[in-house]
PDB file of C-alpha atoms in Angstrom:
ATOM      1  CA  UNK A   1     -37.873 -53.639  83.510  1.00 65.00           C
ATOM      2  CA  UNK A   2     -37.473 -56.745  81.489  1.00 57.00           C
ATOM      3  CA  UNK A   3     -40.891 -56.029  79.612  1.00 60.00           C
ATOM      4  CA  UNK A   4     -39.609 -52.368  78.759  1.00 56.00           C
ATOM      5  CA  UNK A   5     -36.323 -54.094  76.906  1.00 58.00           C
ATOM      6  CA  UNK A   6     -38.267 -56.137  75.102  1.00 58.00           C
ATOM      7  CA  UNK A   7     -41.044 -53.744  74.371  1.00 59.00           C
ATOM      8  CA  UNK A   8     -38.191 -50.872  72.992  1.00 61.00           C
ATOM      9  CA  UNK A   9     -36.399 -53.919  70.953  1.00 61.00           C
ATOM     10  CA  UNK A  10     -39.192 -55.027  69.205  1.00 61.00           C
ATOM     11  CA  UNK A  11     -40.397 -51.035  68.867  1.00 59.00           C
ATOM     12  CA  UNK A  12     -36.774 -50.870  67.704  1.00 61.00           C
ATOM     13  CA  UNK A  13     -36.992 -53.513  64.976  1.00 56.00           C
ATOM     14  CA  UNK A  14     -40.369 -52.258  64.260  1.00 57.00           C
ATOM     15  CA  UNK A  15     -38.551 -48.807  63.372  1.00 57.00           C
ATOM     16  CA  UNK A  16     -36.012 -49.948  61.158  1.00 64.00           C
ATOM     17  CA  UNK A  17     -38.544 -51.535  58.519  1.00 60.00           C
ATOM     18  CA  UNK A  18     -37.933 -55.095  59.826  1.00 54.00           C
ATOM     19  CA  UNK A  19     -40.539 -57.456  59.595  1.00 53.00           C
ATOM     20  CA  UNK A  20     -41.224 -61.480  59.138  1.00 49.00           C
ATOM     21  CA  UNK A  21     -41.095 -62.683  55.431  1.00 52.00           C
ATOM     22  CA  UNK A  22     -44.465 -64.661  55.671  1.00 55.00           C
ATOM     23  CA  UNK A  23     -46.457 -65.819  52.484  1.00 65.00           C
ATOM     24  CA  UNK A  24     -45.970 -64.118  49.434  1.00 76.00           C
ATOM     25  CA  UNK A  25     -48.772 -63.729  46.877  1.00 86.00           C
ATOM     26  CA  UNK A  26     -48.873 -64.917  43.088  1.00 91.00           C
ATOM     27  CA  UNK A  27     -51.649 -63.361  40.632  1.00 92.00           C
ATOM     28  CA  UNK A  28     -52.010 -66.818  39.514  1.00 94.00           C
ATOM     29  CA  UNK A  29     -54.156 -69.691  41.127  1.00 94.00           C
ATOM     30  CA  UNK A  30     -52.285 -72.292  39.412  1.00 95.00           C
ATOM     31  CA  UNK A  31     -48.977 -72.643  37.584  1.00 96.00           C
ATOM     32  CA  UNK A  32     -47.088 -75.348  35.577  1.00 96.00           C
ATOM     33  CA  UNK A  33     -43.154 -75.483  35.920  1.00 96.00           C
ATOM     34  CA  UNK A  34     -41.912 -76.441  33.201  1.00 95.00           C
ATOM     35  CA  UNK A  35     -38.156 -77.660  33.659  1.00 94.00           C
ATOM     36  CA  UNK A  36     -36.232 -80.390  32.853  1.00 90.00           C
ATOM     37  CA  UNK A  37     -36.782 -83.761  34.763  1.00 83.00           C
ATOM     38  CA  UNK A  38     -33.173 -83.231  36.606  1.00 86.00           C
ATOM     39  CA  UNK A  39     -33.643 -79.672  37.384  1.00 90.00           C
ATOM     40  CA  UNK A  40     -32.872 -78.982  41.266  1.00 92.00           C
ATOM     41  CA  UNK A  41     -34.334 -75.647  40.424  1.00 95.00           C
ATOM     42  CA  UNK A  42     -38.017 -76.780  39.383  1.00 94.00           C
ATOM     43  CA  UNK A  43     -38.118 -78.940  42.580  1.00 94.00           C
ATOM     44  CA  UNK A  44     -37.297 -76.031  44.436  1.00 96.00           C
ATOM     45  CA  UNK A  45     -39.455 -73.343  43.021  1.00 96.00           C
ATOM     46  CA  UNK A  46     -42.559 -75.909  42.904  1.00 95.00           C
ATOM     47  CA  UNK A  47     -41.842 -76.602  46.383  1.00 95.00           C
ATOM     48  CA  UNK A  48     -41.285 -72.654  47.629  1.00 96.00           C
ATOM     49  CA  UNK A  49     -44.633 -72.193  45.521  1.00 96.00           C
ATOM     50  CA  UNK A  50     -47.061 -74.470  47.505  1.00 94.00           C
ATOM     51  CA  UNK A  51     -45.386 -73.961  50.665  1.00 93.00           C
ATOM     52  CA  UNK A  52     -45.417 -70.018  50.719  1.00 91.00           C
ATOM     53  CA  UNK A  53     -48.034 -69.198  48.752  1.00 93.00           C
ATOM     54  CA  UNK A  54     -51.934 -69.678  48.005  1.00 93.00           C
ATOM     55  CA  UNK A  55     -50.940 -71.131  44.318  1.00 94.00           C
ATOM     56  CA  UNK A  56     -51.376 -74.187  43.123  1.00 95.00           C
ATOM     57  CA  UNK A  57     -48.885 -76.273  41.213  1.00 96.00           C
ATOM     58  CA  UNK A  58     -50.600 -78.293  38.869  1.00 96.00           C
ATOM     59  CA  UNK A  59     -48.969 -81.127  36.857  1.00 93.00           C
ATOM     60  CA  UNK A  60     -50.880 -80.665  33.114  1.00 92.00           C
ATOM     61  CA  UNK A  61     -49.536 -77.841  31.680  1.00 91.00           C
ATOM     62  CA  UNK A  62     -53.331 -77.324  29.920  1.00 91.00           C
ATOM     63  CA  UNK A  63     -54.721 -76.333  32.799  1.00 92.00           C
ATOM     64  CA  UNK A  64     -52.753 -74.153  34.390  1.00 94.00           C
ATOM     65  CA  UNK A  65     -53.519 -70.345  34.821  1.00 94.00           C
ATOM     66  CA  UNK A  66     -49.419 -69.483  34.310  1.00 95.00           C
ATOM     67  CA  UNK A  67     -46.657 -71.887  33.161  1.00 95.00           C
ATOM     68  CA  UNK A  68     -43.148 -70.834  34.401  1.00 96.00           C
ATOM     69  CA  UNK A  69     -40.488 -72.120  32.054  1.00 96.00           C
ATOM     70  CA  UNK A  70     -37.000 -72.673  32.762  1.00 96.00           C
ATOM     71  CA  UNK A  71     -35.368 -72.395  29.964  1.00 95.00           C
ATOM     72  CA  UNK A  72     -31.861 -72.238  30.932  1.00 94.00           C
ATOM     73  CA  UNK A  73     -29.769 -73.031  33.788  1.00 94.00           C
ATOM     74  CA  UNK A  74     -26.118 -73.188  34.237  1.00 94.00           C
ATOM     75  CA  UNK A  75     -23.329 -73.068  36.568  1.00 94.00           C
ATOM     76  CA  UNK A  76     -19.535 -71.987  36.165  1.00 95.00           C
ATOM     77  CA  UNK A  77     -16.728 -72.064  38.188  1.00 92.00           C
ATOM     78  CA  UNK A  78     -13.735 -69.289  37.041  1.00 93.00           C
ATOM     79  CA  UNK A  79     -10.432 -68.934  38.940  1.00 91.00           C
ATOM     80  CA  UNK A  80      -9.474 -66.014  40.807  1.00 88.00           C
ATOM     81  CA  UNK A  81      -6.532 -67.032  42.167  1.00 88.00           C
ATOM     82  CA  UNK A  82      -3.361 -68.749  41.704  1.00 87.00           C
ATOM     83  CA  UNK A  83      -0.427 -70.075  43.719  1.00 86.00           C
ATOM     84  CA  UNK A  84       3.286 -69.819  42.828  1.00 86.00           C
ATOM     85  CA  UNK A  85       2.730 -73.455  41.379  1.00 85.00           C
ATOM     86  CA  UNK A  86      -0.227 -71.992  39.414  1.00 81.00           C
ATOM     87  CA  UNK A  87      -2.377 -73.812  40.858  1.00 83.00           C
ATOM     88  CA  UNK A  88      -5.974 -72.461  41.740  1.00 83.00           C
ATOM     89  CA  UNK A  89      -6.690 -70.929  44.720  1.00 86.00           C
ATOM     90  CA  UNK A  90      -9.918 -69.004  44.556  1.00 91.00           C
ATOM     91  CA  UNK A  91     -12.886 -70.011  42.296  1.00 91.00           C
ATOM     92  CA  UNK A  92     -15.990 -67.511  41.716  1.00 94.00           C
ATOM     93  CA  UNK A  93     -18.823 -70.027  41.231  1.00 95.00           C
ATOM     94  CA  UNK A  94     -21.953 -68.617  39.500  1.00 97.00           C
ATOM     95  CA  UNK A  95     -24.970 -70.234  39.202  1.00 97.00           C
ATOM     96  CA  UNK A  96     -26.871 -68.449  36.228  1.00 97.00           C
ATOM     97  CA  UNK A  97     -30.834 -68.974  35.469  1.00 97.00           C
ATOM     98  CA  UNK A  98     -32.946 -67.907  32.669  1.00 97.00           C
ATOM     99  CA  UNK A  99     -36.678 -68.388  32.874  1.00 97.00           C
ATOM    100  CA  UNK A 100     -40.104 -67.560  31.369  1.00 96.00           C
ATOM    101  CA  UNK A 101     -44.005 -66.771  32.518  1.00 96.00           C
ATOM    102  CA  UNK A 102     -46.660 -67.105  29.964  1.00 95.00           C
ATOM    103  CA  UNK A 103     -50.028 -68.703  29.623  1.00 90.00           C
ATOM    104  CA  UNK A 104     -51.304 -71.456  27.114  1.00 75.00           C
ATOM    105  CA  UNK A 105     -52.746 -69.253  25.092  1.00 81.00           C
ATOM    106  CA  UNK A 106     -49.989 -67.206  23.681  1.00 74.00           C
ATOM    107  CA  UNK A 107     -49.669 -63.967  26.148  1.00 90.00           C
ATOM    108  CA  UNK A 108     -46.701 -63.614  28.004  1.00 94.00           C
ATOM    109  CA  UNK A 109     -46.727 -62.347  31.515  1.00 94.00           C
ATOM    110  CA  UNK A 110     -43.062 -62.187  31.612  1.00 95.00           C
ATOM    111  CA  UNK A 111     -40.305 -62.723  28.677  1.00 95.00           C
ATOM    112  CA  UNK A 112     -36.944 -64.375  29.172  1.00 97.00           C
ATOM    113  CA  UNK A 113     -35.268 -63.074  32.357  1.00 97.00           C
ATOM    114  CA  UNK A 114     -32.104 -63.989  33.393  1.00 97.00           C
ATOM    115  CA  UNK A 115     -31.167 -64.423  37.502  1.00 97.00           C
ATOM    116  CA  UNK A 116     -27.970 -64.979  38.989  1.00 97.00           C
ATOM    117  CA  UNK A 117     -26.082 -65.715  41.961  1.00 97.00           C
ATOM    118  CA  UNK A 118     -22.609 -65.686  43.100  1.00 96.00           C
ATOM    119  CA  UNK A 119     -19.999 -66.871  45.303  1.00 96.00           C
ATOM    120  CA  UNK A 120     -16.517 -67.486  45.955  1.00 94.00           C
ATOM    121  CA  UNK A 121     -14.412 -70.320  47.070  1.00 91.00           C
ATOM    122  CA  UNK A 122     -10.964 -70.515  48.629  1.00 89.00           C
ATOM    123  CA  UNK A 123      -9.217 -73.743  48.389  1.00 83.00           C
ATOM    124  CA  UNK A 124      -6.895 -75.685  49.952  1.00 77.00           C
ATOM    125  CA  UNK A 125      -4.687 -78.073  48.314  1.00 70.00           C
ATOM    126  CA  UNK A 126      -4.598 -80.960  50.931  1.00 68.00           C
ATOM    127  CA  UNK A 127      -8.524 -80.635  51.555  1.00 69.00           C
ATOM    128  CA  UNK A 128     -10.069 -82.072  48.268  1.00 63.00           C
ATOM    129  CA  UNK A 129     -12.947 -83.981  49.334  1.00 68.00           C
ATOM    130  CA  UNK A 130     -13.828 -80.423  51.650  1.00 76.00           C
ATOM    131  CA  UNK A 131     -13.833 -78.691  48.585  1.00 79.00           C
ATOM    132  CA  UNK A 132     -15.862 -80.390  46.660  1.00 84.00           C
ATOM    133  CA  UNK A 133     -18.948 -80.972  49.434  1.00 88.00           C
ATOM    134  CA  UNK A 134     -17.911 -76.702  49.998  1.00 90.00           C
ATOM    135  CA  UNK A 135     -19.011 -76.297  46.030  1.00 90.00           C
ATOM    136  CA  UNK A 136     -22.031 -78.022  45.832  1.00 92.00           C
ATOM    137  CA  UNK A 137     -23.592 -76.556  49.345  1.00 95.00           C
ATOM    138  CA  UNK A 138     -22.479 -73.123  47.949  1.00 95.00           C
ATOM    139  CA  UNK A 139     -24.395 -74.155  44.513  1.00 95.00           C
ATOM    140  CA  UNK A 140     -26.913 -75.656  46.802  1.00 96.00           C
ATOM    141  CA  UNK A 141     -27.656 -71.852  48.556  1.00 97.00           C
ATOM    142  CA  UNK A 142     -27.341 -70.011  45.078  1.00 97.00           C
ATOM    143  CA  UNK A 143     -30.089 -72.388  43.952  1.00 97.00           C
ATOM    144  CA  UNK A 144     -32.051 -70.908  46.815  1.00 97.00           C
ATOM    145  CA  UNK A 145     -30.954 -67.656  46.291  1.00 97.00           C
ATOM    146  CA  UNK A 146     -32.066 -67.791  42.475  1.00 97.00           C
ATOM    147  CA  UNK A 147     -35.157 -69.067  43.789  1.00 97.00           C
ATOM    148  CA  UNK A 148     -36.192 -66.327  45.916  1.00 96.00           C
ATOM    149  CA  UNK A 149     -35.551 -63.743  43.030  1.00 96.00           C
ATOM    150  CA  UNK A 150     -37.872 -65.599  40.620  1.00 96.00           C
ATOM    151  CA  UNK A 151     -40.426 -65.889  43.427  1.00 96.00           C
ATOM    152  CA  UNK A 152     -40.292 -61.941  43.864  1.00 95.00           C
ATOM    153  CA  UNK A 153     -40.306 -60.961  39.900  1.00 95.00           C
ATOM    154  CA  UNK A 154     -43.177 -63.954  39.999  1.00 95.00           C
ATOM    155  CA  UNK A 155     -45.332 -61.809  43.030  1.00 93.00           C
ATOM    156  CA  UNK A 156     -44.471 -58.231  41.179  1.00 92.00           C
ATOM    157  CA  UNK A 157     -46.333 -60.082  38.187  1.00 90.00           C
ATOM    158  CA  UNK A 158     -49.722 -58.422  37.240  1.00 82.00           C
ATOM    159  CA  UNK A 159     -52.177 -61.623  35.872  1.00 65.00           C
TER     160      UNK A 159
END
């Protein structure tokens, strides 16, 4: 009996479209990311690329099939919310990416696309230090979030 639940679950799941996200595939066999030296983003991207895919990230720019260009990356933090003292009580953080994919030769597999992600914050008064560690781990999963949307415009990419 147990093997039948499991067997209609996973038929179940199987149904609905779900599936594992394995490896996705890049129509490049090596890319450059070029990014400023503090970028969390480039660290992030180079490390979803050689971890998930068959790509290889290469550090001379000369050599590499694709070079994916940050070329912007910002974040903003806009009330929502105010108290009777007018103080803030809501912030809408946004974490907003542009980004680039051409080769060294002067054809561009992808102009300047911009990628977002956003989320909101509540805060409380008394709880500053909370706040601030709540802001940069809800920057921390935008930056992930922006990551996987250039990783699926980068595997839509024909080379």
């Amino acid at each position: 009996i147990a093997r039948l639940g499991v067997l209609g679950l996973s038929g179940g799941l199987a149904a609905c479209g779900f599936r594992l996200r394995g490896t996705q595939q890049l129509p490049f066999a090596s890319v450059f990311v070029a990014a400023p030296a503090t970028s969390a983003l480039a660290v992030e991207l180079a490390r979803r690329i050689r971890s998930g895919t068959s790509t290889a990230v290469i550090d001379d720019r000369a050599l590499a099939q694709a070079v994916i260009e940050v070329v912007g990356e910002t974040r903003e933090r806009d009330v929502l919310s105010v108290n009777a003292q007018g103080r803030a009580r809501e912030y809408r953080l946004l974490l907003r990416v542009v980004f680039r994919v051409y080769d060294g030769k002067g054809r561009e597999y992808l102009g300047r696309t911009p990628v977002s992600a956003t989320r909101d914050l509540a805060v409380r008064e008394e709880q500053l230090l909370a706040r601030e560690y709540e802001e940069e781990q809800l920057y921390q999963d935008m930056l992930l979030d922006v990551t996987q949307q250039i990783m699926r415009r980068l595997s839509a990419l024909k080379a």
